[in-house]
Structure formats: C-alpha cells, structure tokens
Amino acid sequence: NNPSNSSCKTKVEEDGITYISGTKNCINFNYVWYSGKLWRITAIYPDGTMKMITDDAITTISYGSDVNFYTDNENKSYMYQWLNEDFLDTLYNYENIIVTDSKWNSLTTEDISTKITEGASGVTTTTAPVGLLNSYEYYMSYKNTSYSNGYLNISYYWWLLNPDSTSFVWRVYNNDYGSTSPTRSYGGRPSINLKS
C-alpha cells in the first residue's frame, strides 16, 4: 500500500493481477531475500503466487543460437539451460518454495506493450521452474512512469524472454530497451514464481 500522504503510484491492476509499477524511489517495499539472492516482487496473482526477478543480473550469457527460449528437449536456448540446469540448483528447498511448473509465455512482438496472454495466437508457453520476464511484464513494471525511471532499470544490459522478430530478442539496456541478436552476451536476471 502507498503511504497515505504519498503521491507515489506503485501498482497497476489488470485481469486480477497486481503488477508492481513505478519509480525507483517509490518502489522500495518489494524486496525478498531468498537463497542468498535479493529479489524484487513484480506481480501478485489471484491465487496468491508472486512473480519475482533478481535485483541484479546474476550472470552474463548468450541467449542462444536462435530466438526460441525452448522448443523441445533437443532445442533449448543457452538461457533456458543455464536457468533450469545450473541456476535452479542454487535455490534452497525450491520444490517447497517456488512453483516448479510455472508457465513462461513468449510472443514474437514488435511492440513491448503488446499484451502476452496464455493461449493467444502466436504465444509459446514453456513450463519450467525458472524463466525471465517477458517484454509485457517489463512494460508493466514502468507503466506508472517512464522506462528510464522504472524500478527495474539497473543501468545494465539484460535479457527479456521473448523475441521481437525471427532474428532478435528483447533486452533492456542503459535505462532503455530494444532488441538484439540472441548470440550476443547480456545479463541474466532469473525470474521465479513464489508459492502463495
């Protein structure tokens, strides 16, 4: 909740989801310390689960050889493999703390504000314990302000989940956003869903 005397806007409600959205100086209440890492809550869902992202980039890695996060067991991006085969093992007691069958929705979209809805045409859904924020979830984090003032902007380059074309993947950089070749190396900020 906002302090009663505050002019800060700190959330956006949409489809029953509460997105944490606003400026760095207003969003100072959504920290969680888990497994030796500082996380930020980005969304609270109707079932009480909460999406979180690490407060900082944990690694620098190439996204993959193409723009797909996960196609099948034979075709996984480098990012997917690192998140779910290496990073996951660093999370304490994760089977009892996070949603291990989380759905990570991606859509090839040229506009970062395009809503990504599960089951919509063109949306690819991957089930995995760990993922990344998609472009729409990132957009919602600064909807109450501008991307340069949003609380998730850390002035580092880092990957988002989904592509903006058949050749490029969304990424955040220096308080802005854009897209680039998946073979480039940028920061990985893992995202998980905390059980209710």
mmCIF file of C-alpha atoms in Angstrom:
data_model
loop_
_atom_site.group_PDB
_atom_site.id
_atom_site.type_symbol
_atom_site.label_atom_id
_atom_site.label_comp_id
_atom_site.label_asym_id
_atom_site.label_seq_id
_atom_site.Cartn_x
_atom_site.Cartn_y
_atom_site.Cartn_z
ATOM 1 C CA ASN A 1 0.000 0.000 0.000
ATOM 2 C CA ASN A 2 1.073 3.564 -0.635
ATOM 3 C CA PRO A 3 1.635 5.784 2.401
ATOM 4 C CA SER A 4 -1.498 7.921 2.857
ATOM 5 C CA ASN A 5 0.414 11.140 2.216
ATOM 6 C CA SER A 6 2.357 9.806 -0.778
ATOM 7 C CA SER A 7 1.926 10.835 -4.404
ATOM 8 C CA CYS A 8 3.608 7.613 -5.497
ATOM 9 C CA LYS A 9 1.832 5.212 -7.796
ATOM 10 C CA THR A 10 3.080 1.709 -7.073
ATOM 11 C CA LYS A 11 0.747 -0.772 -8.749
ATOM 12 C CA VAL A 12 -1.381 -1.495 -11.804
ATOM 13 C CA GLU A 13 -4.318 -3.918 -11.665
ATOM 14 C CA GLU A 14 -5.122 -5.942 -14.773
ATOM 15 C CA ASP A 15 -7.100 -9.175 -15.175
ATOM 16 C CA GLY A 16 -6.868 -9.856 -11.438
ATOM 17 C CA ILE A 17 -3.070 -9.466 -11.472
ATOM 18 C CA THR A 18 -1.426 -6.746 -9.396
ATOM 19 C CA TYR A 19 1.722 -5.528 -11.144
ATOM 20 C CA ILE A 20 4.244 -3.570 -9.084
ATOM 21 C CA SER A 21 4.821 -0.492 -11.239
ATOM 22 C CA GLY A 22 6.530 2.805 -10.621
ATOM 23 C CA THR A 23 9.697 4.745 -9.981
ATOM 24 C CA LYS A 24 12.790 3.618 -8.129
ATOM 25 C CA ASN A 25 12.184 5.988 -5.212
ATOM 26 C CA CYS A 26 8.567 4.814 -4.784
ATOM 27 C CA ILE A 27 9.076 1.055 -5.170
ATOM 28 C CA ASN A 28 11.120 0.350 -2.041
ATOM 29 C CA PHE A 29 8.907 -2.286 -0.394
ATOM 30 C CA ASN A 30 9.011 -5.343 -2.660
ATOM 31 C CA TYR A 31 12.306 -6.986 -1.664
ATOM 32 C CA VAL A 32 12.674 -10.671 -0.792
ATOM 33 C CA TRP A 33 15.887 -12.363 0.352
ATOM 34 C CA TYR A 34 15.953 -15.987 -0.792
ATOM 35 C CA SER A 35 18.874 -18.384 -1.307
ATOM 36 C CA GLY A 36 21.494 -15.691 -0.860
ATOM 37 C CA LYS A 37 19.963 -13.520 -3.578
ATOM 38 C CA LEU A 38 17.967 -10.305 -3.418
ATOM 39 C CA TRP A 39 14.734 -10.460 -5.438
ATOM 40 C CA ARG A 40 12.039 -7.938 -6.413
ATOM 41 C CA ILE A 41 8.363 -8.893 -6.498
ATOM 42 C CA THR A 42 6.972 -7.791 -9.878
ATOM 43 C CA ALA A 43 3.440 -9.240 -9.805
ATOM 44 C CA ILE A 44 0.942 -10.786 -7.395
ATOM 45 C CA TYR A 45 -1.554 -13.246 -8.900
ATOM 46 C CA PRO A 46 -5.126 -14.018 -7.780
ATOM 47 C CA ASP A 47 -4.043 -17.411 -6.364
ATOM 48 C CA GLY A 48 -1.508 -15.698 -4.068
ATOM 49 C CA THR A 49 1.608 -16.645 -6.042
ATOM 50 C CA MET A 50 4.110 -13.876 -6.737
ATOM 51 C CA LYS A 51 6.475 -13.394 -9.649
ATOM 52 C CA MET A 52 9.959 -12.254 -8.669
ATOM 53 C CA ILE A 53 13.118 -11.222 -10.512
ATOM 54 C CA THR A 54 16.628 -10.936 -9.133
ATOM 55 C CA ASP A 55 17.526 -7.392 -8.177
ATOM 56 C CA ASP A 56 20.686 -7.627 -10.234
ATOM 57 C CA ALA A 57 21.978 -9.612 -13.180
ATOM 58 C CA ILE A 58 23.384 -12.916 -11.910
ATOM 59 C CA THR A 59 25.419 -13.813 -14.991
ATOM 60 C CA THR A 60 26.310 -12.664 -18.488
ATOM 61 C CA ILE A 61 25.380 -15.174 -21.153
ATOM 62 C CA SER A 62 24.445 -15.509 -24.785
ATOM 63 C CA TYR A 63 20.694 -16.043 -25.114
ATOM 64 C CA GLY A 64 21.147 -18.866 -27.612
ATOM 65 C CA SER A 65 21.768 -19.767 -31.213
ATOM 66 C CA ASP A 66 18.285 -18.518 -32.213
ATOM 67 C CA VAL A 67 15.381 -16.555 -30.691
ATOM 68 C CA ASN A 68 13.498 -19.510 -29.166
ATOM 69 C CA PHE A 69 13.628 -19.875 -25.383
ATOM 70 C CA TYR A 70 12.589 -23.534 -25.532
ATOM 71 C CA THR A 71 11.374 -25.637 -28.460
ATOM 72 C CA ASP A 72 11.831 -29.187 -27.162
ATOM 73 C CA ASN A 73 14.334 -31.241 -25.155
ATOM 74 C CA GLU A 74 16.747 -31.153 -28.079
ATOM 75 C CA ASN A 75 16.337 -27.426 -28.783
ATOM 76 C CA LYS A 76 16.775 -25.353 -25.636
ATOM 77 C CA SER A 77 18.305 -21.896 -25.583
ATOM 78 C CA TYR A 78 21.521 -21.382 -23.649
ATOM 79 C CA MET A 79 19.487 -19.147 -21.342
ATOM 80 C CA TYR A 80 16.909 -21.859 -20.650
ATOM 81 C CA GLN A 81 19.656 -24.388 -19.917
ATOM 82 C CA TRP A 82 21.519 -22.062 -17.574
ATOM 83 C CA LEU A 83 18.352 -21.070 -15.683
ATOM 84 C CA ASN A 84 16.913 -24.570 -15.256
ATOM 85 C CA GLU A 85 20.006 -26.763 -15.165
ATOM 86 C CA ASP A 86 22.567 -24.591 -13.354
ATOM 87 C CA PHE A 87 20.905 -21.663 -11.563
ATOM 88 C CA LEU A 88 17.979 -23.744 -10.239
ATOM 89 C CA ASP A 89 20.385 -25.845 -8.171
ATOM 90 C CA THR A 90 21.444 -22.709 -6.246
ATOM 91 C CA LEU A 91 17.907 -22.227 -4.865
ATOM 92 C CA TYR A 92 17.400 -23.681 -1.403
ATOM 93 C CA ASN A 93 14.500 -26.147 -0.965
ATOM 94 C CA TYR A 94 12.983 -24.835 -4.206
ATOM 95 C CA GLU A 95 10.478 -27.706 -4.553
ATOM 96 C CA ASN A 96 8.633 -26.349 -1.476
ATOM 97 C CA ILE A 97 9.126 -22.625 -2.092
ATOM 98 C CA ILE A 98 8.655 -21.891 -5.797
ATOM 99 C CA VAL A 99 6.149 -23.034 -8.412
ATOM 100 C CA THR A 100 8.155 -25.651 -10.312
ATOM 101 C CA ASP A 101 5.631 -25.952 -13.163
ATOM 102 C CA SER A 102 5.471 -22.219 -13.885
ATOM 103 C CA LYS A 103 4.366 -21.171 -17.368
ATOM 104 C CA TRP A 104 6.625 -18.758 -19.227
ATOM 105 C CA ASN A 105 4.747 -17.049 -22.052
ATOM 106 C CA SER A 106 6.532 -15.571 -25.023
ATOM 107 C CA LEU A 107 5.236 -13.975 -28.176
ATOM 108 C CA THR A 108 7.132 -12.511 -31.082
ATOM 109 C CA THR A 109 6.076 -8.877 -30.871
ATOM 110 C CA GLU A 110 7.472 -5.674 -32.311
ATOM 111 C CA ASP A 111 5.827 -3.568 -29.566
ATOM 112 C CA ILE A 112 6.928 -4.005 -25.952
ATOM 113 C CA SER A 113 3.456 -3.007 -24.718
ATOM 114 C CA THR A 114 1.721 -5.868 -26.583
ATOM 115 C CA LYS A 115 -0.086 -7.985 -24.008
ATOM 116 C CA ILE A 116 1.014 -11.617 -23.914
ATOM 117 C CA THR A 117 -1.943 -13.793 -22.951
ATOM 118 C CA GLU A 118 -1.711 -17.531 -22.396
ATOM 119 C CA GLY A 119 -3.397 -19.436 -25.196
ATOM 120 C CA ALA A 120 -3.417 -16.464 -27.593
ATOM 121 C CA SER A 121 -2.358 -16.977 -31.178
ATOM 122 C CA GLY A 122 1.419 -16.974 -31.583
ATOM 123 C CA VAL A 123 2.173 -17.379 -27.868
ATOM 124 C CA THR A 124 4.683 -20.071 -26.995
ATOM 125 C CA THR A 125 4.308 -21.404 -23.454
ATOM 126 C CA THR A 126 7.171 -23.179 -21.722
ATOM 127 C CA THR A 127 6.720 -24.979 -18.400
ATOM 128 C CA ALA A 128 9.803 -24.692 -16.183
ATOM 129 C CA PRO A 129 10.768 -23.626 -12.649
ATOM 130 C CA VAL A 130 12.847 -20.620 -13.762
ATOM 131 C CA GLY A 131 12.392 -18.165 -16.618
ATOM 132 C CA LEU A 132 12.755 -14.486 -17.487
ATOM 133 C CA LEU A 133 10.315 -11.593 -17.559
ATOM 134 C CA ASN A 134 8.711 -11.177 -20.962
ATOM 135 C CA SER A 135 8.500 -7.794 -22.686
ATOM 136 C CA TYR A 136 4.943 -7.076 -21.461
ATOM 137 C CA GLU A 137 5.803 -7.858 -17.840
ATOM 138 C CA TYR A 138 8.741 -5.473 -18.134
ATOM 139 C CA TYR A 139 6.461 -2.832 -19.695
ATOM 140 C CA MET A 140 4.031 -3.171 -16.774
ATOM 141 C CA SER A 141 6.878 -2.515 -14.296
ATOM 142 C CA TYR A 142 7.175 1.067 -15.541
ATOM 143 C CA LYS A 143 3.622 1.737 -16.782
ATOM 144 C CA ASN A 144 3.140 4.302 -13.969
ATOM 145 C CA THR A 145 6.265 6.193 -15.040
ATOM 146 C CA SER A 146 8.790 6.005 -17.900
ATOM 147 C CA TYR A 147 11.229 3.229 -18.737
ATOM 148 C CA SER A 148 14.140 5.424 -17.670
ATOM 149 C CA ASN A 149 12.649 5.875 -14.179
ATOM 150 C CA GLY A 150 11.219 2.375 -13.674
ATOM 151 C CA TYR A 151 12.382 0.450 -10.636
ATOM 152 C CA LEU A 152 13.697 -2.494 -12.704
ATOM 153 C CA ASN A 153 16.126 -0.346 -14.659
ATOM 154 C CA ILE A 154 19.571 -1.035 -13.225
ATOM 155 C CA SER A 155 21.664 0.586 -15.997
ATOM 156 C CA TYR A 156 22.940 -2.826 -17.150
ATOM 157 C CA TYR A 157 22.154 -4.805 -20.256
ATOM 158 C CA TRP A 158 19.866 -7.808 -19.546
ATOM 159 C CA TRP A 159 17.672 -10.221 -21.495
ATOM 160 C CA LEU A 160 13.895 -10.466 -21.617
ATOM 161 C CA LEU A 161 12.150 -13.728 -22.517
ATOM 162 C CA ASN A 162 10.650 -13.158 -25.939
ATOM 163 C CA PRO A 163 11.747 -12.194 -29.448
ATOM 164 C CA ASP A 164 10.678 -9.113 -31.373
ATOM 165 C CA SER A 165 11.275 -10.836 -34.734
ATOM 166 C CA THR A 166 12.697 -14.039 -36.170
ATOM 167 C CA SER A 167 16.212 -12.619 -35.677
ATOM 168 C CA PHE A 168 16.217 -10.555 -32.464
ATOM 169 C CA VAL A 169 15.342 -10.946 -28.771
ATOM 170 C CA TRP A 170 14.156 -8.144 -26.455
ATOM 171 C CA ARG A 171 16.681 -6.811 -23.968
ATOM 172 C CA VAL A 172 16.962 -3.886 -21.562
ATOM 173 C CA TYR A 173 19.957 -1.559 -21.590
ATOM 174 C CA ASN A 174 21.100 1.702 -20.008
ATOM 175 C CA ASN A 175 17.596 2.654 -18.833
ATOM 176 C CA ASP A 176 16.056 1.839 -22.215
ATOM 177 C CA TYR A 177 15.046 -1.258 -24.150
ATOM 178 C CA GLY A 178 15.457 -2.689 -27.625
ATOM 179 C CA SER A 179 16.361 -5.941 -29.308
ATOM 180 C CA THR A 180 19.494 -7.654 -30.477
ATOM 181 C CA SER A 181 20.880 -10.887 -31.862
ATOM 182 C CA PRO A 182 20.482 -13.817 -29.442
ATOM 183 C CA THR A 183 24.149 -14.702 -29.972
ATOM 184 C CA ARG A 184 25.246 -11.544 -28.106
ATOM 185 C CA SER A 185 26.001 -11.788 -24.378
ATOM 186 C CA TYR A 186 23.905 -9.829 -21.889
ATOM 187 C CA GLY A 187 22.861 -10.163 -18.269
ATOM 188 C CA GLY A 188 20.573 -12.863 -16.978
ATOM 189 C CA ARG A 189 18.071 -11.809 -14.282
ATOM 190 C CA PRO A 190 16.270 -15.034 -13.334
ATOM 191 C CA SER A 191 12.570 -14.936 -12.575
ATOM 192 C CA ILE A 192 10.611 -17.361 -10.390
ATOM 193 C CA ASN A 193 7.089 -17.673 -9.025
ATOM 194 C CA LEU A 194 6.912 -17.851 -5.249
ATOM 195 C CA LYS A 195 4.209 -20.148 -3.850
ATOM 196 C CA SER A 196 1.359 -18.443 -2.016
#
